Tab-separated table of C-alpha atoms and ligand atoms in Angstrom:
chain	number	residue	atom	x	y	z
N	1	MET	CA	4.833	-22.165	4.028
N	2	ASP	CA	2.859	-20.941	0.991
N	3	ALA	CA	4.290	-21.372	-2.479
N	4	PRO	CA	5.892	-18.175	-3.808
N	5	VAL	CA	3.497	-15.683	-5.413
N	6	VAL	CA	5.997	-15.005	-8.177
N	7	GLN	CA	8.720	-17.209	-9.573
N	8	MET	CA	10.988	-15.931	-12.317
N	9	LYS	CA	13.267	-18.689	-13.590
N	10	GLY	CA	16.306	-18.333	-15.820
N	11	ILE	CA	15.269	-14.941	-17.141
N	12	SER	CA	17.516	-13.447	-19.819
N	13	LYS	CA	17.003	-10.191	-21.665
N	14	SER	CA	19.495	-8.439	-23.914
N	15	PHE	CA	19.489	-5.020	-25.461
N	16	PRO	CA	21.889	-4.216	-28.318
N	17	GLY	CA	25.363	-4.718	-26.869
N	18	VAL	CA	24.288	-5.478	-23.282
N	19	ALA	CA	22.940	-8.489	-21.409
N	20	ALA	CA	20.642	-6.606	-19.012
N	21	ASN	CA	19.462	-9.869	-17.385
N	22	ASP	CA	21.533	-13.009	-17.655
N	23	ASN	CA	19.828	-16.179	-16.388
N	24	VAL	CA	18.190	-14.505	-13.389
N	25	ASP	CA	16.122	-16.386	-10.799
N	26	PHE	CA	13.844	-14.333	-8.559
N	27	GLU	CA	11.130	-15.313	-6.085
N	28	LEU	CA	8.566	-13.257	-4.241
N	29	ASN	CA	6.554	-14.558	-1.283
N	30	ARG	CA	3.106	-13.521	-0.119
N	31	GLY	CA	3.135	-10.653	2.356
N	32	GLU	CA	6.824	-9.871	2.074
N	33	ILE	CA	8.683	-6.677	1.268
N	34	HIS	CA	11.461	-7.780	-1.020
N	35	ALA	CA	14.225	-5.333	-1.916
N	36	LEU	CA	15.946	-5.613	-5.271
N	37	LEU	CA	19.312	-4.022	-4.755
N	38	GLY	CA	22.147	-3.216	-7.137
N	39	GLU	CA	24.307	-0.512	-8.647
N	40	ASN	CA	23.320	1.560	-11.693
N	41	GLY	CA	22.846	-0.640	-14.729
N	42	ALA	CA	22.732	-3.902	-12.729
N	43	GLY	CA	19.483	-4.928	-14.462
N	44	LYS	CA	16.943	-4.289	-11.692
N	45	SER	CA	14.449	-2.230	-13.703
N	46	THR	CA	14.703	-4.597	-16.660
N	47	LEU	CA	13.783	-7.596	-14.490
N	48	MET	CA	10.805	-5.835	-12.927
N	49	ASN	CA	9.676	-4.371	-16.257
N	50	ILE	CA	9.404	-7.985	-17.405
N	51	LEU	CA	7.230	-8.842	-14.393
N	52	ALA	CA	5.115	-5.746	-15.101
N	53	GLY	CA	4.491	-6.762	-18.712
N	54	LEU	CA	6.509	-3.937	-20.295
N	55	TYR	CA	9.314	-6.105	-21.687
N	56	ARG	CA	9.233	-9.695	-22.892
N	57	PRO	CA	12.142	-11.882	-21.800
N	58	ASP	CA	14.363	-13.461	-24.476
N	59	SER	CA	14.207	-16.662	-22.469
N	60	GLY	CA	13.114	-17.912	-19.072
N	61	LYS	CA	9.849	-18.609	-17.280
N	62	LEU	CA	7.433	-16.478	-15.345
N	63	ILE	CA	5.112	-18.180	-12.876
N	64	ILE	CA	2.458	-16.231	-10.964
N	65	GLU	CA	0.410	-17.936	-8.239
N	66	GLY	CA	1.696	-21.276	-9.499
N	67	ASN	CA	0.634	-20.728	-13.119
N	68	PRO	CA	3.070	-20.185	-16.008
N	69	VAL	CA	2.125	-16.883	-17.655
N	70	GLU	CA	3.104	-14.834	-20.670
N	71	LEU	CA	2.565	-11.139	-20.249
N	72	HIS	CA	2.102	-9.026	-23.360
N	73	SER	CA	1.325	-5.670	-21.779
N	74	PRO	CA	1.012	-3.858	-18.440
N	75	ALA	CA	-2.765	-4.427	-18.719
N	76	ASP	CA	-2.044	-8.165	-18.899
N	77	ALA	CA	0.152	-7.871	-15.804
N	78	ILE	CA	-2.539	-6.055	-13.826
N	79	ARG	CA	-4.994	-8.818	-14.725
N	80	HIS	CA	-2.546	-11.113	-12.926
N	81	GLY	CA	-2.437	-8.701	-9.994
N	82	VAL	CA	0.891	-7.018	-10.816
N	83	GLY	CA	1.144	-3.217	-10.639
N	84	MET	CA	4.317	-1.154	-11.044
N	85	ILE	CA	5.059	2.387	-9.883
N	86	HIS	CA	7.689	3.874	-12.145
N	87	GLN	CA	10.151	6.530	-11.183
N	88	HIS	CA	8.518	8.958	-13.574
N	89	PHE	CA	4.854	9.111	-12.728
N	90	MET	CA	2.296	8.650	-15.451
N	91	LEU	CA	-0.436	10.980	-14.208
N	92	VAL	CA	-2.565	13.545	-16.014
N	93	GLU	CA	-1.798	16.923	-14.409
N	94	ALA	CA	-5.096	18.590	-15.235
N	95	PHE	CA	-7.190	15.766	-13.745
N	96	SER	CA	-7.984	15.151	-10.095
N	97	ALA	CA	-6.382	12.387	-8.063
N	98	ALA	CA	-9.614	10.351	-8.186
N	99	GLU	CA	-9.984	10.791	-11.962
N	100	ASN	CA	-6.408	9.637	-12.482
N	101	ILE	CA	-7.005	6.588	-10.322
N	102	VAL	CA	-10.080	5.374	-12.203
N	103	LEU	CA	-8.881	6.517	-15.641
N	104	GLY	CA	-8.225	3.598	-17.975
N	105	ASP	CA	-9.667	1.022	-15.574
N	106	SER	CA	-11.916	-1.388	-17.430
N	107	ARG	CA	-14.660	-1.096	-14.782
N	108	THR	CA	-14.918	2.689	-15.172
N	109	PRO	CA	-18.042	3.733	-17.122
N	110	ALA	CA	-17.750	6.239	-19.977
N	111	PHE	CA	-19.508	8.912	-17.908
N	112	VAL	CA	-18.169	9.112	-14.399
N	113	ASN	CA	-19.901	10.566	-11.379
N	114	LYS	CA	-17.203	12.657	-9.709
N	115	ARG	CA	-18.672	12.427	-6.233
N	116	LYS	CA	-19.058	8.647	-6.417
N	117	ILE	CA	-15.522	7.966	-7.645
N	118	GLY	CA	-14.209	10.379	-5.018
N	119	GLU	CA	-15.941	8.312	-2.337
N	120	LYS	CA	-14.688	5.007	-3.762
N	121	VAL	CA	-11.097	6.228	-4.003
N	122	GLY	CA	-11.325	7.741	-0.513
N	123	ALA	CA	-12.427	4.344	0.833
N	124	VAL	CA	-9.424	2.533	-0.713
N	125	ALA	CA	-7.094	5.248	0.625
N	126	ALA	CA	-8.557	4.955	4.127
N	127	GLU	CA	-8.229	1.164	4.071
N	128	PHE	CA	-4.460	1.495	3.683
N	129	GLY	CA	-4.171	4.555	5.918
N	130	MET	CA	-3.126	6.827	3.083
N	131	ASP	CA	-3.722	10.518	3.413
N	132	ILE	CA	-4.920	11.949	0.107
N	133	ASP	CA	-7.608	14.372	-1.067
N	134	PRO	CA	-9.299	12.571	-3.993
N	135	GLN	CA	-10.598	15.853	-5.435
N	136	ALA	CA	-7.208	17.627	-5.551
N	137	PHE	CA	-5.672	18.171	-8.968
N	138	ILE	CA	-2.370	16.438	-9.674
N	139	TRP	CA	-0.595	19.770	-10.225
N	140	GLN	CA	-1.542	20.793	-6.695
N	141	LEU	CA	0.040	17.723	-5.105
N	142	SER	CA	3.568	17.262	-3.771
N	143	VAL	CA	5.710	14.535	-5.313
N	144	GLY	CA	5.058	12.295	-2.305
N	145	GLU	CA	1.296	12.754	-2.729
N	146	GLN	CA	1.524	12.049	-6.460
N	147	GLN	CA	3.300	8.814	-5.627
N	148	ARG	CA	0.437	7.915	-3.290
N	149	VAL	CA	-1.972	8.466	-6.198
N	150	GLU	CA	0.089	6.027	-8.311
N	151	ILE	CA	0.005	3.447	-5.512
N	152	LEU	CA	-3.759	3.889	-5.083
N	153	LYS	CA	-4.176	3.473	-8.819
N	154	ALA	CA	-2.579	0.036	-8.553
N	155	LEU	CA	-4.540	-0.902	-5.397
N	156	TYR	CA	-7.809	0.252	-6.999
N	157	ARG	CA	-7.084	-2.275	-9.777
N	158	ASN	CA	-6.675	-4.951	-7.079
N	159	ALA	CA	-2.898	-5.282	-7.422
N	160	LYS	CA	-1.632	-7.962	-5.059
N	161	ILE	CA	1.950	-7.580	-6.205
N	162	LEU	CA	3.294	-4.053	-6.138
N	163	ILE	CA	6.637	-3.075	-7.654
N	164	LEU	CA	8.164	0.307	-6.868
N	165	ASP	CA	11.152	1.466	-8.931
N	166	GLU	CA	13.386	3.626	-6.732
N	167	PRO	CA	10.407	5.155	-4.937
N	168	THR	CA	12.432	7.179	-2.455
N	169	ALA	CA	14.667	8.898	-5.028
N	170	VAL	CA	12.169	11.764	-5.192
N	171	LEU	CA	11.072	11.803	-1.538
N	172	THR	CA	12.185	13.640	1.580
N	173	PRO	CA	13.226	11.402	4.494
N	174	GLN	CA	9.884	12.120	6.182
N	175	GLU	CA	7.945	11.174	3.033
N	176	SER	CA	10.027	7.990	2.756
N	177	ALA	CA	9.074	7.048	6.307
N	178	VAL	CA	5.376	7.519	5.450
N	179	LEU	CA	5.796	5.415	2.315
N	180	PHE	CA	7.474	2.614	4.250
N	181	GLY	CA	4.575	2.671	6.728
N	182	THR	CA	2.142	2.194	3.838
N	183	LEU	CA	4.196	-0.631	2.338
N	184	LYS	CA	4.323	-2.431	5.687
N	185	GLU	CA	0.545	-2.040	6.026
N	186	MET	CA	0.092	-3.503	2.546
N	187	ALA	CA	2.391	-6.431	3.291
N	188	ALA	CA	0.515	-7.095	6.551
N	189	ARG	CA	-2.655	-7.387	4.465
N	190	GLY	CA	-1.113	-10.052	2.250
N	191	CYS	CA	0.211	-7.910	-0.620
N	192	SER	CA	3.713	-8.638	-1.862
N	193	VAL	CA	5.989	-5.685	-2.461
N	194	VAL	CA	9.175	-5.330	-4.502
N	195	ILE	CA	11.161	-2.191	-3.861
N	196	ILE	CA	14.002	-1.418	-6.272
N	197	THR	CA	16.741	0.623	-4.681
N	198	HIS	CA	20.440	1.205	-4.377
N	199	LYS	CA	20.198	2.626	-0.870
N	200	LEU	CA	21.483	0.157	1.705
N	201	ALA	CA	19.940	2.009	4.630
N	202	GLU	CA	16.398	1.620	3.388
N	203	VAL	CA	16.920	-2.064	2.635
N	204	CYS	CA	17.931	-2.537	6.274
N	205	ASP	CA	14.890	-0.437	7.344
N	206	VAL	CA	12.078	-1.971	5.394
N	207	ALA	CA	12.977	-5.245	3.644
N	208	ASP	CA	12.132	-8.740	4.872
N	209	ARG	CA	14.366	-10.184	2.183
N	210	VAL	CA	16.780	-8.831	-0.376
N	211	THR	CA	18.029	-10.019	-3.739
N	212	VAL	CA	21.187	-8.311	-4.969
N	213	MET	CA	22.002	-7.922	-8.667
N	214	ARG	CA	25.298	-7.161	-10.287
N	215	ARG	CA	25.971	-6.871	-14.005
N	216	GLY	CA	22.764	-8.591	-15.029
N	217	ARG	CA	23.077	-11.515	-12.613
N	218	VAL	CA	21.961	-12.300	-9.093
N	219	SER	CA	25.009	-11.853	-6.888
N	220	GLY	CA	23.422	-12.725	-3.565
N	221	GLN	CA	20.416	-12.922	-1.278
N	222	ALA	CA	19.859	-12.181	2.376
N	223	GLU	CA	17.043	-12.159	4.864
N	224	GLY	CA	16.374	-11.266	8.493
N	225	GLU	CA	19.534	-10.906	10.574
N	226	ASP	CA	21.779	-11.317	7.542
N	227	ILE	CA	20.618	-8.025	6.059
N	228	ASN	CA	23.469	-5.711	7.004
N	229	TYR	CA	25.664	-3.061	5.344
N	230	ALA	CA	28.806	-5.163	5.086
N	231	SER	CA	27.261	-8.194	3.411
N	232	LEU	CA	25.029	-6.145	1.106
N	233	SER	CA	27.753	-3.817	-0.130
N	234	ARG	CA	30.004	-6.798	-0.800
N	235	MET	CA	27.288	-8.425	-2.898
N	236	MET	CA	26.627	-5.143	-4.724
N	237	VAL	CA	30.160	-4.295	-5.783
N	238	GLY	CA	31.927	-7.636	-5.362
N	239	GLU	CA	34.441	-6.504	-2.738
N	240	ASP	CA	34.594	-4.957	0.731
N	241	ILE	CA	34.145	-1.206	0.811
N	242	LYS	CA	36.000	1.001	3.260
N	243	LEU	CA	33.774	3.919	4.111
N	244	ASP	CA	36.139	5.763	6.442
N	245	GLY	CA	39.128	7.955	5.689
N	246	ARG	CA	37.841	9.215	2.362
N	247	VAL	CA	36.386	12.555	3.437
N	248	GLN	CA	38.710	15.549	3.664
N	249	GLN	CA	37.546	18.486	5.700
N	250	GLY	CA	37.282	21.691	3.581
N	251	LYS	CA	38.249	25.217	4.697
N	252	PRO	CA	35.360	27.514	3.759
N	253	GLY	CA	36.214	31.122	2.801
N	254	ASP	CA	34.097	34.303	2.610
N	255	ALA	CA	30.366	34.315	1.929
N	256	VAL	CA	29.615	34.474	-1.810
N	257	LEU	CA	25.836	34.348	-1.450
N	258	LYS	CA	23.648	35.717	1.307
N	259	ALA	CA	19.878	35.466	1.650
N	260	GLU	CA	18.080	37.359	4.387
N	261	GLY	CA	14.405	37.115	5.295
N	262	LEU	CA	13.407	35.465	2.011
N	263	CYS	CA	9.659	34.910	1.550
N	264	VAL	CA	8.175	33.065	-1.434
N	265	MET	CA	4.533	32.263	-2.246
N	266	GLY	CA	3.912	28.678	-3.435
N	267	GLU	CA	1.613	27.468	-6.229
N	268	LYS	CA	-1.175	26.789	-3.769
N	269	GLY	CA	-1.179	30.434	-2.682
N	270	LEU	CA	0.432	29.667	0.675
N	271	LEU	CA	3.742	30.897	1.976
N	272	ALA	CA	6.200	28.220	0.760
N	273	VAL	CA	9.337	29.953	2.057
N	274	ASP	CA	8.929	31.984	5.222
N	275	SER	CA	11.646	34.465	6.274
N	276	LEU	CA	14.564	32.252	5.259
N	277	SER	CA	18.141	33.359	5.808
N	278	PHE	CA	21.348	31.547	4.890
N	279	GLU	CA	24.791	32.127	3.471
N	280	LEU	CA	26.981	30.134	1.148
N	281	ARG	CA	30.736	30.430	1.586
N	282	ARG	CA	33.487	29.928	-0.960
N	283	GLY	CA	34.696	26.318	-1.097
N	284	GLU	CA	31.837	24.776	0.857
N	285	ILE	CA	29.004	22.439	0.034
N	286	LEU	CA	25.733	23.659	1.489
N	287	GLY	CA	23.023	21.106	2.174
N	288	VAL	CA	19.354	22.105	2.231
N	289	ALA	CA	17.199	19.771	4.272
N	290	ALA	CA	13.587	19.794	5.396
I	301	ATP	N1	15.304	-0.002	-23.269
I	301	ATP	C1	16.623	-0.221	-23.254
I	301	ATP	N2	17.349	-0.167	-24.401
I	301	ATP	C2	18.682	-0.404	-24.391
I	301	ATP	N3	19.380	-0.694	-23.290
I	301	ATP	C3	18.721	-0.764	-22.124
I	301	ATP	C4	17.310	-0.525	-22.038
I	301	ATP	N4	16.931	-0.664	-20.754
I	301	ATP	C5	18.042	-0.960	-20.052
I	301	ATP	N5	19.123	-1.027	-20.860
I	301	ATP	C6	20.497	-1.366	-20.460
I	301	ATP	O1	20.450	-2.573	-19.720
I	301	ATP	C7	21.309	-2.512	-18.579
I	301	ATP	C8	20.497	-2.723	-17.324
I	301	ATP	O2	19.646	-1.610	-17.156
I	301	ATP	P1	18.547	-1.456	-16.023
I	301	ATP	O3	17.828	-0.199	-16.288
I	301	ATP	O4	17.769	-2.696	-15.903
I	301	ATP	O5	19.479	-1.300	-14.727
I	301	ATP	P2	19.112	-0.813	-13.258
I	301	ATP	O6	19.697	-1.814	-12.332
I	301	ATP	O7	17.657	-0.545	-13.166
I	301	ATP	O8	19.946	0.529	-13.136
I	301	ATP	P3	19.569	1.957	-12.465
I	301	ATP	O9	19.899	1.818	-11.014
I	301	ATP	O10	20.484	2.894	-13.158
I	301	ATP	O11	18.135	2.247	-12.720
I	301	ATP	C9	22.007	-1.163	-18.639
I	301	ATP	O12	23.255	-1.349	-19.267
I	301	ATP	C10	21.090	-0.341	-19.505
I	301	ATP	O13	21.816	0.640	-20.214
I	302	MG	MG1	16.543	1.178	-12.848
C-alpha cells in the first residue's frame, strides 16, 4: 500500500487556557474519505486549520507526500496540494462563480477574459460531475451551490487533499447526498478528503475511515465494518449512550398560527413559496423539511 499522503505526528496547539490539540497523530491515505469526528470543542477544526496553513502547531510534525513541511499560510498549503472549505464561505457576492474561482490564483492574469475563464471553470466542474453555472453571481446561488464554488476553487488550484469543515451543517439532506457523490468521485480519482463532522449517520454513509477526537486528543479510530453508531458514540463521549426512552410525547393544543395559500417571490424572480398552508399548535414543535 502507498505511504500516507499526510502524516501529522504529535501535534499540540494551545490557546489561552485550553489545549485544543494535545499530542495528536493523524494520517490520511490517498483516495480515501476520512471523517474527523468529535463533539463541540474536541479540537477538530484546530487540527485541520494546522494542515491548511492557518495555524502553526506549538509542537509536532507535518509530513506531506513523505516530505516534512512547515506551512506559513493557506497559500503555502495550497502549494502542497491542501485546500480547505470552511463553514463560512469566503466568496465575493458581487462576482460570478467563475471570477471567484480564479480570483487570487497565481496563474490568473491581471485582465481576465470572462468567456475563457467561464469555459475553463466549466471544464473542471464537468470533470467532477458538478452542476454549476460559471456565469451566475454568488448572490444568486443557493448555499449548496456556493459550497460547490468553494470546492471548485480548491480543485482549480489542483488541490489533492481537500478538507471540509462541517460541510453538511448548511445543506438540505438532498444537497448533502449530492455533495457526498462529488466527494466519492474525487476520492475515486485519487484525491484525499477529510470531512469534519459530528453527525454519526454521515460518517457511516460516506467515510472509509474515521478518527475520533475528544478533548483535544484522539480517542479512537475505525474503518470498514467497524464504523457503526455504538462504537463511534462511545469514542466520542467516552461512554455508552442510550438513545431510547428519552422522548416524551407532547399534547398539542389549539392552533396559534395559521398560514393559508402563502405565495412568496424569491430573489431570482421565481415563485419560492407556492400556495403553502400549515398550522402551528400550542405546545408543539413544527419541523419544516424540503
Ligand atoms: N482561535 C482560537 N482562540 C482561542 N481558542 C480557540 C481558538 N480556536 C479554537 N479554540 C478553542 O480550542 C478548543 C478546540 O476548538 P476547535 O474549534 O478546534 O473544536 P471543534 O472540534 O472544531 O469544535 P466544533 O465542533 O464546535 O467546531 C475549544 O475549546 C475552542 O474554544
Ligand atoms: Mg470546528
